[in-house]
Coordinates of C-alpha atoms in Angstrom, one line a residue:
M1 CA 57.5 -14.9 -1.9
A2 CA 60.8 -14.7 -1.6
T3 CA 63.0 -11.9 -0.5
Q4 CA 65.2 -10.4 -3.3
A5 CA 68.7 -8.5 -3.0
A6 CA 67.4 -5.6 -5.1
D7 CA 64.5 -3.6 -6.3
K8 CA 66.2 -1.5 -9.2
P9 CA 64.2 -2.5 -12.5
A10 CA 66.2 -1.7 -15.7
L11 CA 64.3 -2.2 -18.9
K12 CA 66.2 -4.1 -21.7
T13 CA 64.8 -3.8 -25.1
E14 CA 67.1 -7.1 -26.2
G15 CA 68.9 -9.8 -24.8
T16 CA 67.9 -11.2 -21.1
A17 CA 64.5 -10.0 -20.2
P18 CA 64.1 -8.0 -17.2
D19 CA 62.9 -9.3 -14.0
A20 CA 61.1 -5.9 -13.1
V21 CA 60.2 -2.7 -15.1
V22 CA 58.8 0.5 -14.0
V23 CA 56.2 2.6 -16.0
R24 CA 55.0 6.1 -15.4
F25 CA 51.7 7.4 -17.3
A26 CA 51.6 11.3 -16.9
G27 CA 49.3 13.7 -18.5
D28 CA 46.7 16.3 -17.8
S29 CA 44.3 15.6 -14.9
G30 CA 41.7 15.2 -17.3
D31 CA 43.5 12.7 -19.6
G32 CA 42.4 9.5 -17.6
M33 CA 46.1 8.6 -16.5
Q34 CA 44.5 6.7 -13.3
L35 CA 42.2 5.0 -15.2
T36 CA 44.9 3.9 -17.7
G37 CA 47.4 3.0 -14.9
G38 CA 44.4 1.0 -12.9
Q39 CA 43.7 -0.9 -16.2
F40 CA 47.2 -1.7 -16.9
T41 CA 47.6 -2.9 -13.3
L42 CA 44.5 -5.1 -13.9
S43 CA 46.1 -6.9 -17.0
T44 CA 49.8 -7.0 -15.1
A45 CA 47.9 -8.8 -12.1
L46 CA 46.2 -11.4 -14.6
A47 CA 49.5 -11.9 -16.5
G48 CA 51.0 -13.4 -12.9
N49 CA 53.3 -10.4 -12.3
D50 CA 54.0 -9.1 -8.6
L51 CA 53.3 -5.5 -8.7
A52 CA 53.2 -2.1 -6.7
T53 CA 51.4 1.1 -7.7
F54 CA 51.7 4.5 -6.9
P55 CA 48.9 6.9 -7.9
D56 CA 50.0 10.7 -8.0
F57 CA 47.3 13.5 -8.5
P58 CA 46.9 17.3 -8.1
A59 CA 44.9 18.5 -5.1
E60 CA 42.7 20.7 -7.7
I61 CA 39.4 18.7 -8.8
R62 CA 40.4 20.3 -12.2
A63 CA 43.3 22.3 -12.7
P64 CA 43.9 24.5 -15.6
Q65 CA 44.6 22.2 -18.5
G66 CA 48.2 21.8 -19.6
T67 CA 49.6 23.4 -16.4
L68 CA 52.5 22.1 -14.3
F69 CA 50.1 21.7 -11.1
G70 CA 47.6 20.3 -13.1
V71 CA 49.7 17.0 -14.0
S72 CA 48.4 13.4 -12.8
A73 CA 50.6 10.6 -12.8
F74 CA 50.2 6.7 -12.2
Q75 CA 53.4 4.7 -11.8
I76 CA 53.6 0.8 -11.8
N77 CA 56.6 -1.3 -10.7
F78 CA 56.1 -4.9 -11.7
G79 CA 58.1 -8.1 -12.2
S80 CA 59.1 -11.7 -11.9
R81 CA 60.4 -11.3 -8.4
E82 CA 58.8 -9.8 -5.3
I83 CA 58.1 -6.2 -5.5
N84 CA 58.1 -3.8 -2.4
T85 CA 57.7 -0.6 -3.7
A86 CA 56.5 1.3 -6.8
G87 CA 60.1 1.8 -7.8
D88 CA 62.6 4.7 -7.7
A89 CA 62.8 5.7 -11.3
P90 CA 60.7 4.6 -14.3
D91 CA 62.2 2.8 -17.1
V92 CA 59.2 4.1 -19.2
L93 CA 57.7 7.7 -19.3
V94 CA 54.7 7.9 -21.1
A95 CA 54.0 11.8 -21.4
M96 CA 50.9 13.3 -22.8
N97 CA 51.8 16.9 -22.8
P98 CA 54.9 19.2 -22.3
A99 CA 53.9 19.9 -18.7
A100 CA 53.7 16.1 -18.1
L101 CA 57.2 15.6 -19.3
K102 CA 58.6 18.6 -17.5
V103 CA 57.4 17.3 -14.3
N104 CA 58.4 13.8 -14.7
L105 CA 61.3 13.9 -16.7
D106 CA 64.1 14.2 -13.7
A107 CA 62.6 10.9 -12.1
L108 CA 63.5 9.0 -15.4
K109 CA 66.3 6.8 -15.3
P110 CA 69.2 7.7 -17.9
G111 CA 68.7 5.3 -20.9
G112 CA 65.1 5.2 -20.0
L113 CA 62.2 5.2 -22.7
I114 CA 59.9 8.5 -23.2
I115 CA 56.7 8.1 -25.2
A116 CA 55.4 11.6 -25.9
D117 CA 52.1 12.8 -28.0
T118 CA 53.8 15.4 -30.3
G119 CA 50.1 16.5 -30.9
E120 CA 50.1 18.6 -27.4
F121 CA 53.2 19.7 -27.8
T122 CA 51.8 23.3 -29.4
K123 CA 53.2 26.7 -28.5
R124 CA 50.5 27.5 -26.4
N125 CA 51.1 24.0 -24.3
L126 CA 54.8 24.5 -24.3
D127 CA 54.0 28.1 -22.9
K128 CA 52.2 26.8 -20.1
A129 CA 54.8 24.4 -19.1
K130 CA 57.4 27.2 -19.2
Y131 CA 59.7 25.5 -22.0
D132 CA 61.4 28.2 -24.0
S133 CA 61.7 25.6 -27.0
N134 CA 60.4 22.1 -27.8
P135 CA 62.3 19.5 -26.0
L136 CA 61.5 17.0 -28.6
E137 CA 63.3 19.0 -31.2
D138 CA 66.1 20.6 -29.3
G139 CA 68.4 17.9 -28.3
S140 CA 67.6 18.2 -24.3
L141 CA 66.4 14.7 -24.2
A142 CA 69.6 13.2 -25.9
K143 CA 70.3 10.9 -22.7
W144 CA 66.9 8.9 -22.8
D145 CA 65.3 7.0 -25.8
L146 CA 62.5 9.0 -27.4
L147 CA 59.5 7.8 -29.3
A148 CA 57.5 10.8 -30.3
F149 CA 54.5 10.9 -32.6
D150 CA 51.1 12.3 -32.7
I151 CA 49.0 10.2 -30.3
S152 CA 46.2 12.7 -30.7
A153 CA 45.6 12.5 -34.5
L154 CA 46.1 8.8 -34.4
T155 CA 43.3 8.5 -31.9
I156 CA 41.0 10.6 -34.1
E157 CA 41.9 8.4 -36.9
A158 CA 41.1 5.1 -35.1
V159 CA 37.4 6.3 -34.1
K160 CA 36.5 8.4 -37.0
D161 CA 33.9 5.9 -38.2
F162 CA 32.0 6.5 -34.9
G163 CA 30.8 9.8 -35.7
L164 CA 32.6 11.6 -32.8
G165 CA 33.6 15.2 -32.9
N166 CA 37.4 16.0 -32.4
K167 CA 36.7 16.7 -28.4
D168 CA 35.0 13.8 -28.0
A169 CA 37.5 11.5 -29.9
L170 CA 40.3 12.4 -27.9
R171 CA 38.6 11.4 -24.8
S172 CA 39.7 7.8 -25.9
K173 CA 43.5 8.8 -26.1
N174 CA 44.0 7.2 -23.0
M175 CA 42.8 3.9 -24.5
W176 CA 45.1 4.3 -27.4
T177 CA 48.1 4.8 -25.1
L178 CA 46.8 1.9 -23.1
G179 CA 47.0 -0.4 -26.0
L180 CA 50.3 0.7 -27.1
A181 CA 51.5 -0.4 -23.2
L182 CA 49.8 -3.8 -23.6
W183 CA 51.5 -4.6 -26.8
M184 CA 54.8 -3.5 -25.3
F185 CA 54.6 -5.8 -22.4
D186 CA 52.6 -8.6 -24.1
R187 CA 49.5 -8.0 -22.2
D188 CA 46.0 -9.6 -23.1
R189 CA 43.5 -6.6 -24.4
Q190 CA 40.3 -9.1 -23.5
P191 CA 40.0 -8.3 -19.9
I192 CA 40.2 -4.6 -20.9
I193 CA 37.5 -4.9 -23.8
D194 CA 35.2 -6.9 -21.6
W195 CA 35.4 -4.1 -18.9
L196 CA 34.9 -1.2 -21.3
K197 CA 31.8 -3.3 -22.8
S198 CA 30.6 -3.4 -18.9
K199 CA 31.3 0.3 -18.2
F200 CA 29.6 1.6 -21.2
R201 CA 26.8 -1.2 -21.6
N202 CA 24.2 1.8 -22.0
K203 CA 26.5 3.8 -24.6
P204 CA 27.7 0.9 -26.9
E205 CA 29.2 3.4 -29.6
I206 CA 31.4 4.8 -26.7
A207 CA 32.4 1.4 -25.8
D208 CA 33.1 0.7 -29.5
A209 CA 35.2 3.8 -29.9
N210 CA 37.3 3.1 -26.9
I211 CA 38.0 -0.3 -28.0
A212 CA 38.9 0.8 -31.6
A213 CA 41.3 3.0 -29.8
L214 CA 42.8 0.4 -27.7
N215 CA 43.2 -1.9 -30.7
A216 CA 44.7 0.9 -32.9
G217 CA 47.4 1.6 -30.0
H218 CA 48.2 -2.0 -29.8
A219 CA 48.6 -2.7 -33.6
Y220 CA 50.8 0.6 -33.7
G221 CA 53.3 -1.0 -31.5
E222 CA 54.4 -3.6 -34.0
T223 CA 54.9 -0.8 -36.7
A224 CA 56.9 1.5 -34.3
E225 CA 59.1 -1.7 -33.6
L226 CA 60.3 -1.8 -37.0
S227 CA 62.2 1.5 -36.9
G228 CA 62.3 3.1 -33.7
P229 CA 63.5 2.4 -29.9
L230 CA 60.4 0.5 -28.9
R231 CA 60.7 -3.1 -28.3
Q232 CA 58.4 -6.0 -27.1
V233 CA 59.5 -6.8 -23.6
Q234 CA 58.6 -10.2 -21.8
V235 CA 58.3 -9.9 -18.2
A236 CA 57.9 -13.7 -16.8
P237 CA 55.2 -14.1 -14.2
L238 CA 56.3 -14.7 -10.6
P239 CA 55.6 -18.2 -9.1
A240 CA 53.1 -17.9 -6.3
E241 CA 51.6 -20.1 -3.8
P242 CA 48.1 -21.8 -4.9
G243 CA 45.0 -19.7 -3.9
L244 CA 42.7 -16.7 -4.8
Y245 CA 44.4 -13.7 -5.7
R246 CA 43.1 -10.2 -6.5
T247 CA 45.0 -6.7 -6.7
I248 CA 43.8 -4.5 -3.7
T249 CA 44.1 -1.0 -2.8
G250 CA 44.5 0.0 0.9
A251 CA 41.1 1.8 0.9
E252 CA 39.3 -1.6 -0.1
A253 CA 41.4 -3.6 2.1
V254 CA 40.6 -1.5 5.3
S255 CA 36.7 -1.7 4.3
L256 CA 36.9 -5.4 4.0
G257 CA 38.8 -5.8 7.1
L258 CA 36.5 -3.8 9.0
V259 CA 33.6 -5.7 7.7
A260 CA 35.7 -9.0 8.6
G261 CA 36.3 -7.5 12.2
A262 CA 32.9 -6.9 12.7
Q263 CA 31.7 -10.4 11.8
L264 CA 34.4 -11.9 14.0
A265 CA 32.9 -10.1 16.9
G266 CA 29.6 -11.2 16.0
L267 CA 28.3 -7.4 15.7
P268 CA 26.6 -5.4 13.0
M269 CA 28.5 -2.2 11.6
F270 CA 27.7 1.2 11.8
F271 CA 30.1 3.6 9.7
G272 CA 29.7 7.6 10.2
G273 CA 31.7 9.3 8.0
Y274 CA 32.5 12.7 6.1
P275 CA 34.1 13.0 2.4
I276 CA 37.5 14.2 2.8
T277 CA 40.7 13.1 0.8
P278 CA 42.2 10.3 1.1
A279 CA 39.6 8.8 3.4
S280 CA 36.4 9.3 0.9
A281 CA 36.8 5.9 -0.7
I282 CA 36.3 3.8 2.6
L283 CA 32.8 5.3 2.7
H284 CA 32.3 4.4 -0.8
H285 CA 33.5 0.7 -0.5
L286 CA 31.4 0.2 2.6
A287 CA 28.4 1.5 1.2
R288 CA 28.4 -1.7 -1.4
L289 CA 28.5 -3.9 1.5
K290 CA 25.2 -3.6 3.2
E291 CA 24.6 -7.3 3.0
F292 CA 27.1 -8.2 5.6
G293 CA 25.1 -6.2 8.2
V294 CA 26.9 -2.5 7.6
T295 CA 24.9 0.7 7.9
T296 CA 26.8 3.7 6.3
F297 CA 25.8 7.3 6.9
Q298 CA 27.4 10.2 5.3
A299 CA 26.9 13.1 8.1
E300 CA 26.9 16.8 7.7
D301 CA 30.4 17.2 9.3
E302 CA 33.0 15.3 10.9
I303 CA 31.9 16.0 14.5
A304 CA 28.3 14.4 13.6
A305 CA 30.2 11.6 11.9
I306 CA 32.0 10.3 15.1
C307 CA 29.3 11.1 17.2
S308 CA 26.8 9.1 15.4
A309 CA 29.1 6.0 15.8
I310 CA 29.8 6.4 19.3
G311 CA 25.9 6.7 19.7
A312 CA 25.7 3.2 17.5
S313 CA 28.4 1.7 19.6
Y314 CA 26.5 2.6 22.6
A315 CA 23.4 1.0 21.2
G316 CA 25.4 -2.4 20.5
Q317 CA 26.7 -2.2 17.1
L318 CA 30.5 -1.7 16.3
G319 CA 30.7 1.9 15.8
V320 CA 33.5 3.2 13.0
T321 CA 34.5 6.4 11.8
S322 CA 37.2 7.6 9.2
S323 CA 39.1 10.8 8.1
S324 CA 42.4 12.6 7.7
G325 CA 44.4 15.1 9.5
P326 CA 42.1 18.1 9.7
G327 CA 38.8 15.7 10.1
I328 CA 40.6 14.0 12.9
A329 CA 41.3 17.2 14.9
L330 CA 37.5 18.0 14.6
K331 CA 36.7 14.5 16.0
G332 CA 39.2 15.2 19.1
E333 CA 36.5 16.0 21.5
A334 CA 34.3 13.2 20.6
M335 CA 37.4 10.7 20.8
G336 CA 37.7 11.9 24.6
L337 CA 33.8 11.0 25.2
A338 CA 34.6 7.6 23.7
V339 CA 37.4 7.3 26.1
M340 CA 35.2 8.7 29.1
T341 CA 32.4 6.5 28.4
E342 CA 34.4 3.5 27.4
L343 CA 32.7 2.6 24.4
P344 CA 34.5 0.5 21.7
L345 CA 35.0 2.6 18.6
V346 CA 37.4 2.2 15.5
I347 CA 38.8 5.5 14.1
V348 CA 40.7 5.1 10.7
N349 CA 43.1 8.0 10.0
S350 CA 44.3 8.1 6.4
Q351 CA 47.3 10.6 6.7
R352 CA 47.8 13.5 4.3
G353 CA 50.5 16.2 4.0
G354 CA 49.7 19.1 6.4
P355 CA 49.1 21.2 8.7
S356 CA 45.4 22.7 7.8
T357 CA 44.3 21.6 4.5
G358 CA 47.8 21.1 3.6
L359 CA 48.6 18.5 0.6
P360 CA 45.4 16.6 0.1
T361 CA 46.3 14.2 -2.3
K362 CA 50.0 13.8 -1.0
T363 CA 51.1 11.4 1.3
E364 CA 52.7 11.8 4.9
Q365 CA 53.0 10.3 8.6
S366 CA 52.7 13.7 10.4
D367 CA 49.5 12.5 12.5
L368 CA 51.2 10.2 14.9
Y369 CA 51.5 12.8 17.6
Q370 CA 47.8 13.6 17.0
A371 CA 46.9 9.8 17.3
V372 CA 49.2 9.1 20.5
Y373 CA 48.9 12.4 22.4
G374 CA 46.1 14.6 20.6
R375 CA 43.3 14.9 23.0
N376 CA 42.6 16.9 26.0
G377 CA 43.1 15.2 29.5
D378 CA 44.7 12.2 29.9
A379 CA 42.7 10.2 27.1
P380 CA 44.8 7.2 26.2
I381 CA 43.6 5.2 23.2
P382 CA 45.5 2.3 21.2
V383 CA 47.2 3.1 17.9
I384 CA 47.5 0.9 15.2
S385 CA 49.7 1.3 11.9
A386 CA 49.3 -0.6 8.6
S387 CA 52.5 -1.0 6.4
S388 CA 50.9 -1.9 3.2
P389 CA 47.6 -1.9 1.0
G390 CA 47.5 -5.8 1.7
D391 CA 48.3 -5.3 5.7
V392 CA 45.5 -2.9 6.5
F393 CA 43.0 -5.9 6.2
E394 CA 44.5 -7.7 9.2
C395 CA 45.2 -4.5 10.9
A396 CA 41.4 -3.5 10.5
I397 CA 40.5 -6.7 12.3
E398 CA 43.1 -6.0 15.1
A399 CA 42.0 -2.6 15.5
C400 CA 38.3 -4.1 16.0
R401 CA 39.4 -6.9 18.2
I402 CA 41.2 -4.5 20.5
A403 CA 38.0 -2.1 20.6
V404 CA 35.5 -4.7 21.8
E405 CA 38.0 -6.9 24.0
Y406 CA 39.1 -3.5 26.1
M407 CA 36.1 -1.4 25.4
T408 CA 38.0 1.6 23.8
P409 CA 38.3 3.6 20.8
V410 CA 41.2 2.6 18.5
M411 CA 42.8 4.6 16.0
L412 CA 44.1 2.8 12.9
L413 CA 46.9 4.9 10.8
T414 CA 47.2 4.7 7.0
D415 CA 48.0 7.3 4.8
G416 CA 47.6 8.4 1.0
Y417 CA 50.0 6.2 -0.4
I418 CA 48.6 2.9 1.5
A419 CA 45.0 4.1 0.6
N420 CA 45.5 4.9 -3.3
A421 CA 48.5 2.2 -4.0
A422 CA 47.6 -1.3 -5.1
E423 CA 49.1 -4.7 -4.9
P424 CA 48.4 -8.4 -5.4
W425 CA 46.9 -9.9 -2.4
K426 CA 46.0 -13.4 -1.4
V427 CA 42.5 -13.8 -0.1
P428 CA 42.9 -15.2 3.5
D429 CA 40.9 -18.4 4.5
P430 CA 38.1 -17.0 6.8
D431 CA 38.7 -19.9 9.0
S432 CA 42.1 -18.7 9.8
F433 CA 40.8 -15.7 12.1
A434 CA 39.9 -16.5 15.5
P435 CA 36.7 -15.1 16.6
F436 CA 36.1 -12.5 19.6
K437 CA 32.6 -12.9 19.8
V438 CA 31.1 -9.9 22.1
E439 CA 29.1 -11.0 25.2
F440 CA 26.5 -8.1 26.7
L441 CA 25.6 -7.8 30.2
T442 CA 22.0 -9.0 30.7
E443 CA 21.8 -9.0 34.5
K444 CA 23.0 -7.2 37.5
N445 CA 26.6 -8.1 38.1
N446 CA 27.1 -7.2 41.9
G447 CA 24.2 -9.1 43.5
D448 CA 21.2 -7.0 43.3
Q449 CA 23.1 -3.8 42.2
L450 CA 24.5 -2.8 38.8
L451 CA 28.2 -1.6 38.3
P452 CA 28.5 -0.3 34.7
Y453 CA 32.1 0.3 35.5
K454 CA 33.1 -3.0 37.1
R455 CA 36.2 -4.3 35.7
D456 CA 37.4 -7.7 34.6
E457 CA 40.9 -8.9 34.4
N458 CA 41.6 -6.9 31.6
G459 CA 40.5 -3.8 33.0
K460 CA 37.2 -3.7 30.8
R461 CA 33.9 -2.3 31.8
P462 CA 30.8 -4.2 30.8
W463 CA 29.0 -3.5 27.4
I464 CA 25.2 -2.8 28.1
K465 CA 22.6 -2.6 25.4
P466 CA 20.1 0.4 26.3
G467 CA 16.9 -0.7 27.1
T468 CA 17.9 -4.0 28.9
P469 CA 15.7 -4.5 31.9
G470 CA 16.8 -3.5 35.1
L471 CA 20.2 -2.3 33.7
M472 CA 19.6 1.3 33.6
H473 CA 22.8 3.1 34.1
R474 CA 24.4 6.8 33.8
I475 CA 26.8 7.6 31.0
G476 CA 28.3 10.8 29.6
G477 CA 31.3 12.9 29.3
I478 CA 31.7 13.9 32.8
E479 CA 33.8 11.9 35.5
K480 CA 32.4 8.8 36.7
Q481 CA 32.4 7.3 40.1
E482 CA 34.6 4.2 40.1
G483 CA 32.2 1.1 39.6
T484 CA 28.6 2.9 39.7
G485 CA 29.1 5.3 37.2
N486 CA 27.5 8.1 38.9
I487 CA 29.2 11.5 38.6
D488 CA 31.6 12.1 41.1
Y489 CA 34.1 15.2 41.0
S490 CA 36.1 13.9 44.2
P491 CA 40.1 14.1 43.7
E492 CA 40.3 10.5 45.0
N493 CA 38.0 9.2 42.5
H494 CA 39.4 11.3 39.5
Q495 CA 42.7 9.8 40.5
A496 CA 41.5 6.3 40.6
M497 CA 39.4 6.5 37.2
T498 CA 42.4 8.3 35.4
D499 CA 44.8 5.4 36.5
A500 CA 42.4 2.8 35.5
R501 CA 41.8 4.1 32.2
K502 CA 45.6 4.4 31.6
D503 CA 46.4 0.8 33.0
K504 CA 43.9 -0.7 30.8
I505 CA 45.3 0.6 27.5
D506 CA 49.1 0.0 29.1
G507 CA 47.9 -3.6 29.8
I508 CA 46.6 -4.3 26.1
S509 CA 48.2 -7.5 25.1
V510 CA 50.0 -7.2 21.6
P511 CA 52.6 -9.7 20.0
D512 CA 56.3 -9.3 20.5
Q513 CA 58.4 -7.1 18.1
Q514 CA 60.1 -9.0 15.7
V515 CA 63.3 -8.1 13.3
T516 CA 61.8 -8.1 9.9
V517 CA 65.0 -8.5 7.8
G518 CA 68.7 -9.1 9.1
N519 CA 70.1 -10.3 12.5
D520 CA 68.7 -9.9 16.0
S521 CA 71.5 -7.8 17.2
G522 CA 74.3 -5.7 15.6
K523 CA 75.7 -2.4 14.5
L524 CA 72.3 -0.7 13.2
L525 CA 68.4 -1.2 13.4
V526 CA 66.4 0.8 10.9
V527 CA 62.8 1.1 12.8
G528 CA 60.0 1.7 10.6
W529 CA 56.2 2.2 10.8
G530 CA 53.6 2.7 8.2
S531 CA 53.9 2.8 4.5
T532 CA 57.7 3.1 4.7
F533 CA 57.9 -0.5 5.0
G534 CA 58.6 -1.4 1.3
P535 CA 61.5 1.2 0.7
I536 CA 62.9 0.3 4.2
R537 CA 62.8 -3.6 3.6
R538 CA 64.3 -3.1 0.3
A539 CA 67.0 -0.8 1.3
V540 CA 68.2 -2.8 4.3
S541 CA 68.1 -6.1 1.9
N542 CA 70.3 -4.2 -0.7
C543 CA 72.6 -3.1 1.9
R544 CA 73.0 -6.6 3.7
A545 CA 73.8 -7.8 0.3
R546 CA 76.7 -5.5 0.0
G547 CA 77.9 -7.0 3.4
L548 CA 76.8 -4.0 5.9
D549 CA 75.6 -5.0 9.2
V550 CA 72.0 -3.6 9.2
S551 CA 68.7 -4.9 10.4
H552 CA 64.8 -4.1 10.1
T553 CA 62.1 -4.0 12.4
H554 CA 58.8 -2.4 11.5
F555 CA 56.0 -1.5 14.3
R556 CA 52.4 -2.3 13.7
H557 CA 51.4 -1.5 17.4
I558 CA 52.5 2.2 18.0
W559 CA 50.6 2.6 21.6
P560 CA 51.2 0.6 23.4
L561 CA 54.4 -0.6 22.3
P562 CA 55.1 -4.4 22.4
A563 CA 56.8 -5.4 25.9
N564 CA 60.1 -6.3 24.3
S565 CA 60.7 -3.3 22.3
G566 CA 63.2 -1.5 24.4
E567 CA 65.1 -4.7 25.4
L568 CA 65.1 -5.2 21.1
L569 CA 66.3 -2.0 20.4
R570 CA 69.1 -2.0 22.7
R571 CA 70.5 -5.1 21.0
F572 CA 71.9 -2.6 18.4
D573 CA 74.5 0.1 18.3
K574 CA 72.6 2.5 16.6
V575 CA 68.8 2.9 15.7
L576 CA 67.6 5.0 12.7
V577 CA 64.2 5.9 12.3
P578 CA 62.8 6.7 8.7
E579 CA 59.5 8.7 8.6
M580 CA 57.6 11.1 6.4
N581 CA 57.4 13.6 9.4
T582 CA 60.0 15.8 11.3
G583 CA 60.7 12.8 13.8
Q584 CA 57.5 11.7 15.6
F585 CA 58.2 8.1 16.2
K586 CA 61.7 8.6 16.8
T587 CA 60.2 10.7 19.9
V588 CA 58.0 8.4 21.2
L589 CA 60.7 5.6 21.2
R590 CA 63.0 8.1 22.9
D591 CA 60.1 8.8 25.5
Q592 CA 58.9 5.5 26.2
L593 CA 62.1 3.1 25.8
L594 CA 64.9 5.8 26.8
V595 CA 67.0 4.6 23.5
D596 CA 69.0 7.0 21.5
A597 CA 66.9 6.8 18.2
Q598 CA 67.9 8.9 15.3
P599 CA 65.6 10.4 12.7
Y600 CA 65.8 10.5 9.1
T601 CA 62.9 12.3 7.9
K602 CA 60.9 13.7 4.7
T603 CA 57.9 15.6 4.1
S604 CA 57.8 16.1 0.4
G605 CA 54.5 14.4 -0.1
Q606 CA 56.1 11.5 -1.7
P607 CA 57.3 8.2 -0.6
F608 CA 60.9 7.5 0.5
K609 CA 63.0 6.4 -2.3
I610 CA 65.3 2.9 -2.0
A611 CA 68.4 5.0 -2.8
E612 CA 67.6 7.6 -0.2
L613 CA 67.5 5.3 2.5
E614 CA 70.6 3.2 1.3
A615 CA 72.4 6.5 1.6
A616 CA 71.3 7.2 4.9
I617 CA 72.0 3.4 6.0
E618 CA 75.5 4.0 4.6
E619 CA 76.1 7.4 6.5
A620 CA 74.7 6.0 9.9
L621 CA 77.2 3.0 9.6
K622 CA 80.2 5.4 9.3

């Protein structure tokens, strides 16, 4: 897809069709906004638009109904051009209750459209949302277009023939709303109808009620168009290369990438996990892939999860575990064990706001220090970072490759945004990935003597399956004697083994760092890592379109850094590092490359906005 100069959608209700639109569905956490957004995403992908989504939901499993902290939202940016982010400001806000309106109103662009359910704007719900008066009636929404009507009553009317009580009938309200959105953007209802029939195949009356609500919302669009601000908007499909496409979330992509990596290594995969937001979905997806030699194990705690994966690697499988910040902290000692035993292990860290329990459902990049430095002793491990939901697939394969080729644990960093967001993904050709088949040691490697820590040109020791005749060896967490693996506390041996483990990681071969957008030298280089890719890319492109001398590079390999990193960064007068923490990668760059990298940080639990980054770039260039 070609790079575009802007990512600032504007909804136009007449005249020239917009090339991109941002829609946000918001309601109570029980209103089904994530489901509504997910199905609208499906219809948008089938319509051929590029897209990016941002699910944003509360940490509470079921917050009190109608409260501000119980609001759940789903934002989608879709268009006929390349889409890099979920968008800065919605063009359309669908607010299912007063709390949803209050929490999300400030984000809506001036002149945007509010669609509100008047049936929920009762005195009780207005009080819960801390409104002194009804905003639908007091003129406070004058700078936006407002379409307010009783979605609740219309839903009840639409499903009355199915004998449902009001409470059950209102569960179809999200489908009514989805029907209206499908009409508004000229989307086909049939895929949603097919999905409803499949989902409720054992309860056909529920399926029929939801389909009736969907159709009623769609039909209402034509009526509302006659006298209100609502218009049907055409967003043309984006021309794309031929191939098989699907929408994919980061959690799905990492799961598929791990399976692909294990297949390329010629190994069965064992996944030991423990439920934690936002990493839990990886276990759910992998559990459905047993036919690819995947064994999944939900352990009793985080420590058992990683230790079981280490045990699987010792036995000759590819051990994998995943968690988020607090769980990664619990896994720290076992990571040191994997470093000491020099066994392959992939650790997926889906970062969230911290510290401690922190912000379980919000995104952050604050585990980088933990990933690079967070173990006792000198225990270096490679760290890889994914930049988007689709990019996680290749990153997971790369993590598997490094783990088996260098006999080391590897940490793969994603975050809450990547894990939950979705984007179109062209399914790659399996033959385009080079295999890295594993060879186990089957006979003694030093004449008639076995040296389990004899290293090859990469510093890697051999992988020995337990029970291989004649290859019994000692393994564990106490320092090993160089070569033999026997316990050795001597100062000289510990120095040699510490150096050997460090040199192995430092010597890992990774691709040179490239400039993603802009020139290879100049006044300002914006350095990113992780999920900041989309906003940085768009902000830099926008600034370059205005003539500013700025470029963008994005790091996948965090540790070790690509060999040319220092030389690349020193070609620019200034280096700016936006990240969703207090400046952690900035510190790594200063430490390792001796460059005066400057931080631009954010820890709100929300992704960067393009406008924020454009302002930071302009300030840095003054």
